[in-house]
JSON list of C-alpha atoms in Angstrom, two decimals:
[
{"chain": "E", "resi": 23, "resn": "ASP", "atom": "CA", "xyz": [6.98, -19.69, 2.39]},
{"chain": "E", "resi": 24, "resn": "ALA", "atom": "CA", "xyz": [4.07, -17.93, 4.51]},
{"chain": "E", "resi": 25, "resn": "GLY", "atom": "CA", "xyz": [4.34, -14.04, 3.38]},
{"chain": "E", "resi": 26, "resn": "VAL", "atom": "CA", "xyz": [4.21, -11.38, 5.32]},
{"chain": "E", "resi": 27, "resn": "THR", "atom": "CA", "xyz": [3.64, -11.89, 8.84]},
{"chain": "E", "resi": 28, "resn": "GLN", "atom": "CA", "xyz": [2.21, -9.49, 11.31]},
{"chain": "E", "resi": 29, "resn": "SER", "atom": "CA", "xyz": [0.78, -9.96, 15.34]},
{"chain": "E", "resi": 30, "resn": "PRO", "atom": "CA", "xyz": [-1.32, -9.52, 16.18]},
{"chain": "E", "resi": 31, "resn": "THR", "atom": "CA", "xyz": [-4.81, -9.55, 14.05]},
{"chain": "E", "resi": 32, "resn": "HIS", "atom": "CA", "xyz": [-6.53, -7.50, 16.00]},
{"chain": "E", "resi": 33, "resn": "LEU", "atom": "CA", "xyz": [-5.93, -5.52, 19.31]},
{"chain": "E", "resi": 34, "resn": "ILE", "atom": "CA", "xyz": [-8.06, -2.75, 21.76]},
{"chain": "E", "resi": 35, "resn": "LYS", "atom": "CA", "xyz": [-5.93, 0.32, 23.63]},
{"chain": "E", "resi": 36, "resn": "THR", "atom": "CA", "xyz": [-7.18, 2.84, 25.68]},
{"chain": "E", "resi": 37, "resn": "ARG", "atom": "CA", "xyz": [-6.61, 6.70, 24.81]},
{"chain": "E", "resi": 38, "resn": "GLY", "atom": "CA", "xyz": [-2.68, 7.56, 25.87]},
{"chain": "E", "resi": 39, "resn": "GLN", "atom": "CA", "xyz": [-1.24, 3.64, 26.43]},
{"chain": "E", "resi": 40, "resn": "GLN", "atom": "CA", "xyz": [1.10, 2.71, 23.97]},
{"chain": "E", "resi": 41, "resn": "VAL", "atom": "CA", "xyz": [1.14, 0.02, 21.32]},
{"chain": "E", "resi": 42, "resn": "THR", "atom": "CA", "xyz": [3.30, -2.82, 19.80]},
{"chain": "E", "resi": 43, "resn": "LEU", "atom": "CA", "xyz": [3.06, -4.42, 16.42]},
{"chain": "E", "resi": 44, "resn": "ARG", "atom": "CA", "xyz": [5.06, -7.04, 14.78]},
{"chain": "E", "resi": 45, "resn": "CYS", "atom": "CA", "xyz": [5.49, -7.61, 11.15]},
{"chain": "E", "resi": 46, "resn": "SER", "atom": "CA", "xyz": [7.98, -10.33, 9.36]},
{"chain": "E", "resi": 47, "resn": "PRO", "atom": "CA", "xyz": [9.12, -9.43, 6.30]},
{"chain": "E", "resi": 48, "resn": "LYS", "atom": "CA", "xyz": [8.40, -12.30, 3.44]},
{"chain": "E", "resi": 49, "resn": "SER", "atom": "CA", "xyz": [11.47, -14.61, 2.99]},
{"chain": "E", "resi": 50, "resn": "GLY", "atom": "CA", "xyz": [15.02, -13.50, 1.16]},
{"chain": "E", "resi": 51, "resn": "HIS", "atom": "CA", "xyz": [13.71, -9.15, 2.09]},
{"chain": "E", "resi": 52, "resn": "ASP", "atom": "CA", "xyz": [15.64, -7.40, 3.81]},
{"chain": "E", "resi": 53, "resn": "THR", "atom": "CA", "xyz": [13.37, -4.44, 4.30]},
{"chain": "E", "resi": 54, "resn": "VAL", "atom": "CA", "xyz": [9.93, -3.14, 5.60]},
{"chain": "E", "resi": 55, "resn": "SER", "atom": "CA", "xyz": [7.77, -0.47, 5.52]},
{"chain": "E", "resi": 56, "resn": "TRP", "atom": "CA", "xyz": [4.51, 0.34, 7.62]},
{"chain": "E", "resi": 57, "resn": "TYR", "atom": "CA", "xyz": [1.49, 1.76, 6.39]},
{"chain": "E", "resi": 58, "resn": "GLN", "atom": "CA", "xyz": [-1.46, 3.61, 8.22]},
{"chain": "E", "resi": 59, "resn": "GLN", "atom": "CA", "xyz": [-4.68, 2.82, 6.86]},
{"chain": "E", "resi": 60, "resn": "ALA", "atom": "CA", "xyz": [-7.60, 4.79, 7.97]},
{"chain": "E", "resi": 61, "resn": "LEU", "atom": "CA", "xyz": [-10.80, 3.89, 7.08]},
{"chain": "E", "resi": 62, "resn": "GLY", "atom": "CA", "xyz": [-11.98, 4.56, 3.85]},
{"chain": "E", "resi": 63, "resn": "GLN", "atom": "CA", "xyz": [-9.22, 6.00, 2.82]},
{"chain": "E", "resi": 64, "resn": "GLY", "atom": "CA", "xyz": [-5.69, 4.59, 1.07]},
{"chain": "E", "resi": 65, "resn": "PRO", "atom": "CA", "xyz": [-2.34, 3.49, 2.37]},
{"chain": "E", "resi": 66, "resn": "GLN", "atom": "CA", "xyz": [-0.48, 6.55, 4.18]},
{"chain": "E", "resi": 67, "resn": "PHE", "atom": "CA", "xyz": [3.25, 5.90, 4.19]},
{"chain": "E", "resi": 68, "resn": "ILE", "atom": "CA", "xyz": [5.10, 6.03, 7.82]},
{"chain": "E", "resi": 69, "resn": "PHE", "atom": "CA", "xyz": [8.69, 4.65, 7.73]},
{"chain": "E", "resi": 70, "resn": "GLN", "atom": "CA", "xyz": [10.79, 2.73, 5.98]},
{"chain": "E", "resi": 71, "resn": "TYR", "atom": "CA", "xyz": [13.76, 0.07, 7.93]},
{"chain": "E", "resi": 72, "resn": "TYR", "atom": "CA", "xyz": [16.26, -1.28, 6.00]},
{"chain": "E", "resi": 73, "resn": "GLU", "atom": "CA", "xyz": [19.65, -1.99, 7.57]},
{"chain": "E", "resi": 74, "resn": "GLU", "atom": "CA", "xyz": [18.17, -1.27, 11.35]},
{"chain": "E", "resi": 75, "resn": "GLU", "atom": "CA", "xyz": [17.99, 1.20, 10.41]},
{"chain": "E", "resi": 76, "resn": "GLU", "atom": "CA", "xyz": [14.97, 4.26, 9.72]},
{"chain": "E", "resi": 77, "resn": "ARG", "atom": "CA", "xyz": [15.61, 5.00, 6.80]},
{"chain": "E", "resi": 78, "resn": "GLN", "atom": "CA", "xyz": [12.73, 7.05, 4.94]},
{"chain": "E", "resi": 79, "resn": "ARG", "atom": "CA", "xyz": [9.73, 8.86, 7.21]},
{"chain": "E", "resi": 80, "resn": "GLY", "atom": "CA", "xyz": [6.46, 9.90, 6.26]},
{"chain": "E", "resi": 81, "resn": "ASN", "atom": "CA", "xyz": [4.63, 12.67, 7.37]},
{"chain": "E", "resi": 82, "resn": "PHE", "atom": "CA", "xyz": [3.79, 11.51, 11.33]},
{"chain": "E", "resi": 83, "resn": "PRO", "atom": "CA", "xyz": [4.68, 12.44, 14.69]},
{"chain": "E", "resi": 84, "resn": "ASP", "atom": "CA", "xyz": [7.82, 10.95, 16.73]},
{"chain": "E", "resi": 85, "resn": "ARG", "atom": "CA", "xyz": [5.01, 8.96, 18.89]},
{"chain": "E", "resi": 86, "resn": "PHE", "atom": "CA", "xyz": [5.40, 6.76, 16.37]},
{"chain": "E", "resi": 87, "resn": "SER", "atom": "CA", "xyz": [9.04, 4.51, 16.16]},
{"chain": "E", "resi": 88, "resn": "GLY", "atom": "CA", "xyz": [10.14, 2.04, 14.91]},
{"chain": "E", "resi": 89, "resn": "HIS", "atom": "CA", "xyz": [12.79, -0.83, 14.94]},
{"chain": "E", "resi": 90, "resn": "GLN", "atom": "CA", "xyz": [14.25, -3.79, 13.01]},
{"chain": "E", "resi": 91, "resn": "PHE", "atom": "CA", "xyz": [16.07, -6.59, 14.20]},
{"chain": "E", "resi": 92, "resn": "PRO", "atom": "CA", "xyz": [19.03, -8.32, 12.43]},
{"chain": "E", "resi": 93, "resn": "ASN", "atom": "CA", "xyz": [16.79, -11.13, 11.43]},
{"chain": "E", "resi": 94, "resn": "TYR", "atom": "CA", "xyz": [14.78, -8.50, 9.52]},
{"chain": "E", "resi": 95, "resn": "SER", "atom": "CA", "xyz": [11.40, -8.30, 11.49]},
{"chain": "E", "resi": 96, "resn": "SER", "atom": "CA", "xyz": [10.40, -5.23, 12.40]},
{"chain": "E", "resi": 97, "resn": "GLU", "atom": "CA", "xyz": [8.29, -3.91, 15.43]},
{"chain": "E", "resi": 98, "resn": "LEU", "atom": "CA", "xyz": [5.74, -0.20, 15.48]},
{"chain": "E", "resi": 99, "resn": "ASN", "atom": "CA", "xyz": [5.92, 1.33, 18.79]},
{"chain": "E", "resi": 100, "resn": "VAL", "atom": "CA", "xyz": [2.95, 3.96, 19.17]},
{"chain": "E", "resi": 101, "resn": "ASN", "atom": "CA", "xyz": [3.38, 6.04, 22.53]},
{"chain": "E", "resi": 102, "resn": "ALA", "atom": "CA", "xyz": [0.62, 8.13, 24.25]},
{"chain": "E", "resi": 103, "resn": "LEU", "atom": "CA", "xyz": [-2.28, 6.42, 21.73]},
{"chain": "E", "resi": 104, "resn": "LEU", "atom": "CA", "xyz": [-5.41, 9.00, 20.56]},
{"chain": "E", "resi": 105, "resn": "LEU", "atom": "CA", "xyz": [-8.09, 8.14, 19.14]},
{"chain": "E", "resi": 106, "resn": "GLY", "atom": "CA", "xyz": [-7.22, 9.59, 15.96]},
{"chain": "E", "resi": 107, "resn": "ASP", "atom": "CA", "xyz": [-4.52, 6.31, 15.31]},
{"chain": "E", "resi": 108, "resn": "SER", "atom": "CA", "xyz": [-7.06, 3.86, 15.26]},
{"chain": "E", "resi": 109, "resn": "ALA", "atom": "CA", "xyz": [-6.41, 2.68, 12.12]},
{"chain": "E", "resi": 110, "resn": "LEU", "atom": "CA", "xyz": [-5.54, -0.70, 9.73]},
{"chain": "E", "resi": 111, "resn": "TYR", "atom": "CA", "xyz": [-1.58, -1.32, 10.32]},
{"chain": "E", "resi": 112, "resn": "LEU", "atom": "CA", "xyz": [-0.11, -2.51, 7.34]},
{"chain": "E", "resi": 113, "resn": "CYS", "atom": "CA", "xyz": [3.02, -3.41, 6.91]},
{"chain": "E", "resi": 114, "resn": "ALA", "atom": "CA", "xyz": [5.02, -4.48, 3.48]},
{"chain": "E", "resi": 115, "resn": "SER", "atom": "CA", "xyz": [8.60, -6.10, 2.59]},
{"chain": "E", "resi": 116, "resn": "SER", "atom": "CA", "xyz": [10.82, -5.81, -0.14]},
{"chain": "E", "resi": 117, "resn": "PHE", "atom": "CA", "xyz": [14.53, -6.68, -1.75]},
{"chain": "E", "resi": 118, "resn": "LEU", "atom": "CA", "xyz": [16.28, -3.98, -0.93]},
{"chain": "E", "resi": 119, "resn": "PRO", "atom": "CA", "xyz": [14.22, -0.28, 0.05]},
{"chain": "E", "resi": 120, "resn": "GLY", "atom": "CA", "xyz": [14.82, 0.39, -4.37]},
{"chain": "E", "resi": 121, "resn": "GLN", "atom": "CA", "xyz": [12.91, 1.20, -6.86]},
{"chain": "E", "resi": 122, "resn": "GLY", "atom": "CA", "xyz": [11.70, -1.75, -9.65]},
{"chain": "E", "resi": 123, "resn": "TYR", "atom": "CA", "xyz": [11.44, -3.67, -6.14]},
{"chain": "E", "resi": 124, "resn": "GLU", "atom": "CA", "xyz": [7.79, -4.93, -5.26]},
{"chain": "E", "resi": 125, "resn": "GLN", "atom": "CA", "xyz": [6.24, -4.67, -1.82]},
{"chain": "E", "resi": 126, "resn": "TYR", "atom": "CA", "xyz": [4.13, -6.98, -0.20]},
{"chain": "E", "resi": 127, "resn": "PHE", "atom": "CA", "xyz": [2.23, -6.84, 2.26]},
{"chain": "E", "resi": 128, "resn": "GLY", "atom": "CA", "xyz": [1.15, -8.37, 5.24]},
{"chain": "E", "resi": 129, "resn": "PRO", "atom": "CA", "xyz": [-2.72, -8.82, 6.56]},
{"chain": "E", "resi": 130, "resn": "GLY", "atom": "CA", "xyz": [-2.95, -5.67, 8.56]},
{"chain": "E", "resi": 131, "resn": "THR", "atom": "CA", "xyz": [-3.60, -5.39, 12.63]},
{"chain": "E", "resi": 132, "resn": "ARG", "atom": "CA", "xyz": [-6.13, -3.65, 13.31]},
{"chain": "E", "resi": 133, "resn": "LEU", "atom": "CA", "xyz": [-5.57, -0.97, 16.32]},
{"chain": "E", "resi": 134, "resn": "THR", "atom": "CA", "xyz": [-8.55, 0.43, 17.86]},
{"chain": "E", "resi": 135, "resn": "VAL", "atom": "CA", "xyz": [-8.40, 3.13, 20.10]},
{"chain": "E", "resi": 136, "resn": "THR", "atom": "CA", "xyz": [-10.93, 3.96, 22.97]},
{"chain": "W", "resi": 25, "resn": "ALA", "atom": "CA", "xyz": [4.95, 16.80, -2.52]},
{"chain": "W", "resi": 26, "resn": "GLN", "atom": "CA", "xyz": [3.74, 13.67, -4.11]},
{"chain": "W", "resi": 27, "resn": "ARG", "atom": "CA", "xyz": [-0.11, 13.32, -4.55]},
{"chain": "W", "resi": 28, "resn": "VAL", "atom": "CA", "xyz": [-2.02, 10.80, -6.43]},
{"chain": "W", "resi": 29, "resn": "THR", "atom": "CA", "xyz": [-6.19, 11.33, -7.24]},
{"chain": "W", "resi": 30, "resn": "GLN", "atom": "CA", "xyz": [-8.48, 8.47, -7.60]},
{"chain": "W", "resi": 31, "resn": "PRO", "atom": "CA", "xyz": [-11.88, 10.36, -8.86]},
{"chain": "W", "resi": 32, "resn": "GLU", "atom": "CA", "xyz": [-14.05, 7.56, -8.53]},
{"chain": "W", "resi": 33, "resn": "LYS", "atom": "CA", "xyz": [-14.95, 6.01, -5.16]},
{"chain": "W", "resi": 34, "resn": "LEU", "atom": "CA", "xyz": [-17.44, 3.52, -6.56]},
{"chain": "W", "resi": 35, "resn": "LEU", "atom": "CA", "xyz": [-17.70, 2.11, -9.75]},
{"chain": "W", "resi": 36, "resn": "SER", "atom": "CA", "xyz": [-20.53, -0.60, -10.79]},
{"chain": "W", "resi": 37, "resn": "VAL", "atom": "CA", "xyz": [-19.82, -2.28, -14.75]},
{"chain": "W", "resi": 38, "resn": "PHE", "atom": "CA", "xyz": [-21.79, -5.05, -15.90]},
{"chain": "W", "resi": 39, "resn": "LYS", "atom": "CA", "xyz": [-20.18, -8.45, -16.54]},
{"chain": "W", "resi": 40, "resn": "GLY", "atom": "CA", "xyz": [-18.64, -7.92, -19.91]},
{"chain": "W", "resi": 41, "resn": "ALA", "atom": "CA", "xyz": [-18.30, -4.35, -19.91]},
{"chain": "W", "resi": 42, "resn": "PRO", "atom": "CA", "xyz": [-15.38, -2.60, -20.58]},
{"chain": "W", "resi": 43, "resn": "VAL", "atom": "CA", "xyz": [-13.39, -0.86, -17.45]},
{"chain": "W", "resi": 44, "resn": "GLU", "atom": "CA", "xyz": [-11.56, 2.06, -16.72]},
{"chain": "W", "resi": 45, "resn": "LEU", "atom": "CA", "xyz": [-10.06, 2.88, -12.79]},
{"chain": "W", "resi": 46, "resn": "LYS", "atom": "CA", "xyz": [-9.46, 6.45, -13.00]},
{"chain": "W", "resi": 47, "resn": "CYS", "atom": "CA", "xyz": [-6.01, 7.87, -11.54]},
{"chain": "W", "resi": 48, "resn": "ASN", "atom": "CA", "xyz": [-4.37, 10.83, -11.81]},
{"chain": "W", "resi": 49, "resn": "TYR", "atom": "CA", "xyz": [-0.55, 11.82, -10.29]},
{"chain": "W", "resi": 50, "resn": "SER", "atom": "CA", "xyz": [1.30, 15.17, -9.15]},
{"chain": "W", "resi": 51, "resn": "TYR", "atom": "CA", "xyz": [5.05, 14.94, -9.30]},
{"chain": "W", "resi": 52, "resn": "SER", "atom": "CA", "xyz": [7.48, 16.67, -10.88]},
{"chain": "W", "resi": 53, "resn": "GLY", "atom": "CA", "xyz": [10.12, 13.95, -11.24]},
{"chain": "W", "resi": 54, "resn": "SER", "atom": "CA", "xyz": [9.52, 10.59, -12.98]},
{"chain": "W", "resi": 55, "resn": "PRO", "atom": "CA", "xyz": [8.09, 8.67, -10.55]},
{"chain": "W", "resi": 56, "resn": "GLU", "atom": "CA", "xyz": [7.19, 4.62, -10.83]},
{"chain": "W", "resi": 57, "resn": "LEU", "atom": "CA", "xyz": [3.58, 4.12, -11.33]},
{"chain": "W", "resi": 58, "resn": "PHE", "atom": "CA", "xyz": [1.16, 1.22, -9.65]},
{"chain": "W", "resi": 59, "resn": "TRP", "atom": "CA", "xyz": [-2.01, -0.24, -9.56]},
{"chain": "W", "resi": 60, "resn": "TYR", "atom": "CA", "xyz": [-2.73, -2.61, -6.21]},
{"chain": "W", "resi": 61, "resn": "VAL", "atom": "CA", "xyz": [-5.76, -4.31, -5.39]},
{"chain": "W", "resi": 62, "resn": "GLN", "atom": "CA", "xyz": [-7.50, -5.87, -2.96]},
{"chain": "W", "resi": 63, "resn": "TYR", "atom": "CA", "xyz": [-10.18, -8.90, -2.86]},
{"chain": "W", "resi": 64, "resn": "SER", "atom": "CA", "xyz": [-12.34, -9.68, -0.31]},
{"chain": "W", "resi": 65, "resn": "ARG", "atom": "CA", "xyz": [-10.79, -10.99, 2.71]},
{"chain": "W", "resi": 66, "resn": "GLN", "atom": "CA", "xyz": [-7.43, -10.94, 0.39]},
{"chain": "W", "resi": 67, "resn": "ARG", "atom": "CA", "xyz": [-4.24, -8.64, 1.21]},
{"chain": "W", "resi": 68, "resn": "LEU", "atom": "CA", "xyz": [-3.26, -6.27, -0.64]},
{"chain": "W", "resi": 69, "resn": "GLN", "atom": "CA", "xyz": [-1.40, -7.30, -3.50]},
{"chain": "W", "resi": 70, "resn": "LEU", "atom": "CA", "xyz": [0.15, -5.65, -6.66]},
{"chain": "W", "resi": 71, "resn": "LEU", "atom": "CA", "xyz": [-1.70, -5.78, -9.64]},
{"chain": "W", "resi": 72, "resn": "LEU", "atom": "CA", "xyz": [0.43, -4.07, -12.50]},
{"chain": "W", "resi": 73, "resn": "ARG", "atom": "CA", "xyz": [3.45, -1.73, -12.67]},
{"chain": "W", "resi": 74, "resn": "HIS", "atom": "CA", "xyz": [3.83, 0.89, -15.48]},
{"chain": "W", "resi": 75, "resn": "ILE", "atom": "CA", "xyz": [7.95, -0.31, -15.94]},
{"chain": "W", "resi": 76, "resn": "SER", "atom": "CA", "xyz": [6.45, -3.53, -16.81]},
{"chain": "W", "resi": 77, "resn": "ARG", "atom": "CA", "xyz": [4.38, -3.29, -19.38]},
{"chain": "W", "resi": 78, "resn": "GLU", "atom": "CA", "xyz": [2.58, -6.09, -19.15]},
{"chain": "W", "resi": 79, "resn": "SER", "atom": "CA", "xyz": [-0.88, -7.02, -19.29]},
{"chain": "W", "resi": 80, "resn": "ILE", "atom": "CA", "xyz": [-2.37, -8.68, -15.75]},
{"chain": "W", "resi": 81, "resn": "LYS", "atom": "CA", "xyz": [-5.73, -10.26, -15.94]},
{"chain": "W", "resi": 82, "resn": "GLY", "atom": "CA", "xyz": [-6.58, -8.43, -19.14]},
{"chain": "W", "resi": 83, "resn": "PHE", "atom": "CA", "xyz": [-6.22, -5.40, -17.84]},
{"chain": "W", "resi": 84, "resn": "THR", "atom": "CA", "xyz": [-3.42, -2.55, -18.77]},
{"chain": "W", "resi": 85, "resn": "ALA", "atom": "CA", "xyz": [-2.92, 0.84, -17.67]},
{"chain": "W", "resi": 86, "resn": "ASP", "atom": "CA", "xyz": [-0.87, 3.21, -20.35]},
{"chain": "W", "resi": 87, "resn": "LEU", "atom": "CA", "xyz": [1.66, 6.26, -17.93]},
{"chain": "W", "resi": 88, "resn": "ASN", "atom": "CA", "xyz": [0.43, 9.32, -19.35]},
{"chain": "W", "resi": 89, "resn": "LYS", "atom": "CA", "xyz": [2.90, 11.26, -18.54]},
{"chain": "W", "resi": 90, "resn": "GLY", "atom": "CA", "xyz": [0.96, 14.60, -19.92]},
{"chain": "W", "resi": 91, "resn": "GLU", "atom": "CA", "xyz": [-1.68, 14.54, -18.71]},
{"chain": "W", "resi": 92, "resn": "THR", "atom": "CA", "xyz": [-0.14, 12.44, -15.40]},
{"chain": "W", "resi": 93, "resn": "SER", "atom": "CA", "xyz": [-2.36, 9.89, -15.74]},
{"chain": "W", "resi": 94, "resn": "PHE", "atom": "CA", "xyz": [-1.68, 6.10, -15.19]},
{"chain": "W", "resi": 95, "resn": "HIS", "atom": "CA", "xyz": [-5.57, 4.94, -15.83]},
{"chain": "W", "resi": 96, "resn": "LEU", "atom": "CA", "xyz": [-6.42, 1.42, -15.80]},
{"chain": "W", "resi": 97, "resn": "LYS", "atom": "CA", "xyz": [-8.19, -0.73, -17.94]},
{"chain": "W", "resi": 98, "resn": "LYS", "atom": "CA", "xyz": [-10.15, -3.87, -18.91]},
{"chain": "W", "resi": 99, "resn": "PRO", "atom": "CA", "xyz": [-12.06, -4.74, -22.45]},
{"chain": "W", "resi": 100, "resn": "PHE", "atom": "CA", "xyz": [-14.34, -6.95, -20.70]},
{"chain": "W", "resi": 101, "resn": "ALA", "atom": "CA", "xyz": [-15.08, -6.86, -16.51]},
{"chain": "W", "resi": 102, "resn": "GLN", "atom": "CA", "xyz": [-15.64, -10.47, -15.20]},
{"chain": "W", "resi": 103, "resn": "GLU", "atom": "CA", "xyz": [-17.33, -10.75, -11.56]},
{"chain": "W", "resi": 104, "resn": "GLU", "atom": "CA", "xyz": [-14.28, -11.98, -10.44]},
{"chain": "W", "resi": 105, "resn": "ASP", "atom": "CA", "xyz": [-12.66, -8.74, -11.08]},
{"chain": "W", "resi": 106, "resn": "SER", "atom": "CA", "xyz": [-14.35, -7.62, -8.15]},
{"chain": "W", "resi": 107, "resn": "ALA", "atom": "CA", "xyz": [-12.27, -5.63, -5.88]},
{"chain": "W", "resi": 108, "resn": "MET", "atom": "CA", "xyz": [-10.86, -2.23, -4.34]},
{"chain": "W", "resi": 109, "resn": "TYR", "atom": "CA", "xyz": [-8.06, -0.49, -6.48]},
{"chain": "W", "resi": 110, "resn": "TYR", "atom": "CA", "xyz": [-5.45, 1.14, -5.27]},
{"chain": "W", "resi": 111, "resn": "CYS", "atom": "CA", "xyz": [-2.85, 3.60, -7.81]},
{"chain": "W", "resi": 112, "resn": "ALA", "atom": "CA", "xyz": [0.36, 4.26, -6.24]},
{"chain": "W", "resi": 113, "resn": "LEU", "atom": "CA", "xyz": [3.60, 5.91, -6.68]},
{"chain": "W", "resi": 114, "resn": "MET", "atom": "CA", "xyz": [6.98, 5.68, -6.12]},
{"chain": "W", "resi": 115, "resn": "PRO", "atom": "CA", "xyz": [9.49, 8.90, -6.27]},
{"chain": "W", "resi": 116, "resn": "GLY", "atom": "CA", "xyz": [12.19, 7.25, -6.99]},
{"chain": "W", "resi": 117, "resn": "ALA", "atom": "CA", "xyz": [15.85, 9.07, -6.87]},
{"chain": "W", "resi": 118, "resn": "GLY", "atom": "CA", "xyz": [16.22, 7.97, -3.41]},
{"chain": "W", "resi": 119, "resn": "SER", "atom": "CA", "xyz": [12.88, 8.31, -1.89]},
{"chain": "W", "resi": 120, "resn": "TYR", "atom": "CA", "xyz": [11.04, 4.79, -2.33]},
{"chain": "W", "resi": 121, "resn": "GLN", "atom": "CA", "xyz": [7.91, 5.45, -0.47]},
{"chain": "W", "resi": 122, "resn": "LEU", "atom": "CA", "xyz": [4.48, 4.43, -1.74]},
{"chain": "W", "resi": 123, "resn": "THR", "atom": "CA", "xyz": [1.86, 7.27, -2.40]},
{"chain": "W", "resi": 124, "resn": "PHE", "atom": "CA", "xyz": [-2.08, 5.46, -2.33]},
{"chain": "W", "resi": 125, "resn": "GLY", "atom": "CA", "xyz": [-5.11, 7.41, -4.12]},
{"chain": "W", "resi": 126, "resn": "LYS", "atom": "CA", "xyz": [-8.17, 6.71, -1.77]},
{"chain": "W", "resi": 127, "resn": "GLY", "atom": "CA", "xyz": [-8.84, 3.71, -3.73]},
{"chain": "W", "resi": 128, "resn": "THR", "atom": "CA", "xyz": [-12.04, 3.04, -6.16]},
{"chain": "W", "resi": 129, "resn": "LYS", "atom": "CA", "xyz": [-14.13, 0.21, -5.59]},
{"chain": "W", "resi": 130, "resn": "LEU", "atom": "CA", "xyz": [-15.03, -2.26, -8.87]},
{"chain": "W", "resi": 131, "resn": "SER", "atom": "CA", "xyz": [-18.65, -3.77, -8.15]},
{"chain": "W", "resi": 132, "resn": "VAL", "atom": "CA", "xyz": [-19.21, -5.91, -11.57]},
{"chain": "W", "resi": 133, "resn": "ILE", "atom": "CA", "xyz": [-22.24, -6.51, -11.77]},
{"chain": "W", "resi": 134, "resn": "PRO", "atom": "CA", "xyz": [-23.85, -10.35, -12.87]}
]
C-alpha cells in the first residue's frame, strides 16, 4: 500500500488562474481532508469529504472547492489564484471522519503562484 | 474557536539530555490531542495521541486539562529525534478537523 498519494508534486501557476490538485486515499479509507500549509506555519484545515459530500469546512473562501469520487479519491480546486495561495497542500485520509480515527497524510503538492 | 500554541519555534538539546516540547490549547470542550512529527524529507505522521496513553519512540505526553497543556517529553534525546513536531487538536462532538500549532523544530546536537 503506497499510502496517501497526491499529484502533482509541484505546480507553478499565474495569478488569476485556476488549479486542480488530486489525492488518492490510503487503501480502506473513505474520508479525505485537505489542509493548506504556508511556509513556517502548521497545516490549516480547508475541508473534509465523506460519502462524496463536503462534511466540514474551515475558514477558506468559496474560491476553494472540492470533490470526492465514488472510489474515495478527491480533488481540490482553487479559482482566481492569489499570490497568498502559494503553499504546500496536504491531503489526509482516514476511515470514517469520526474521533478516534487516525488521519494519514500524503506528501503534499507544492503550489507556487506568480 | 479552538487554538493550539507552541511557544518555541526551535529547540536545541544535546544528545542524552531531556526534551520537553510545549503545547497549550484553548477549547471549551473535551478535545482529542495529538502530536504529529515530520522527519526530514518525510511526510507528516502521527506520533502519539492522548487517549492511547502510550509511549512511542520513548516520547510521552500528558493531557493537563487544568492548564490546557499537552507537553511532549522524552527523558533522553537521540539524534534521530531531530524533526519538526506539531501539536494538534480535534474537537470531536461532530467536528473532526485537526487544528495544528505552528510547530517546533527539534535539533539534537551530537
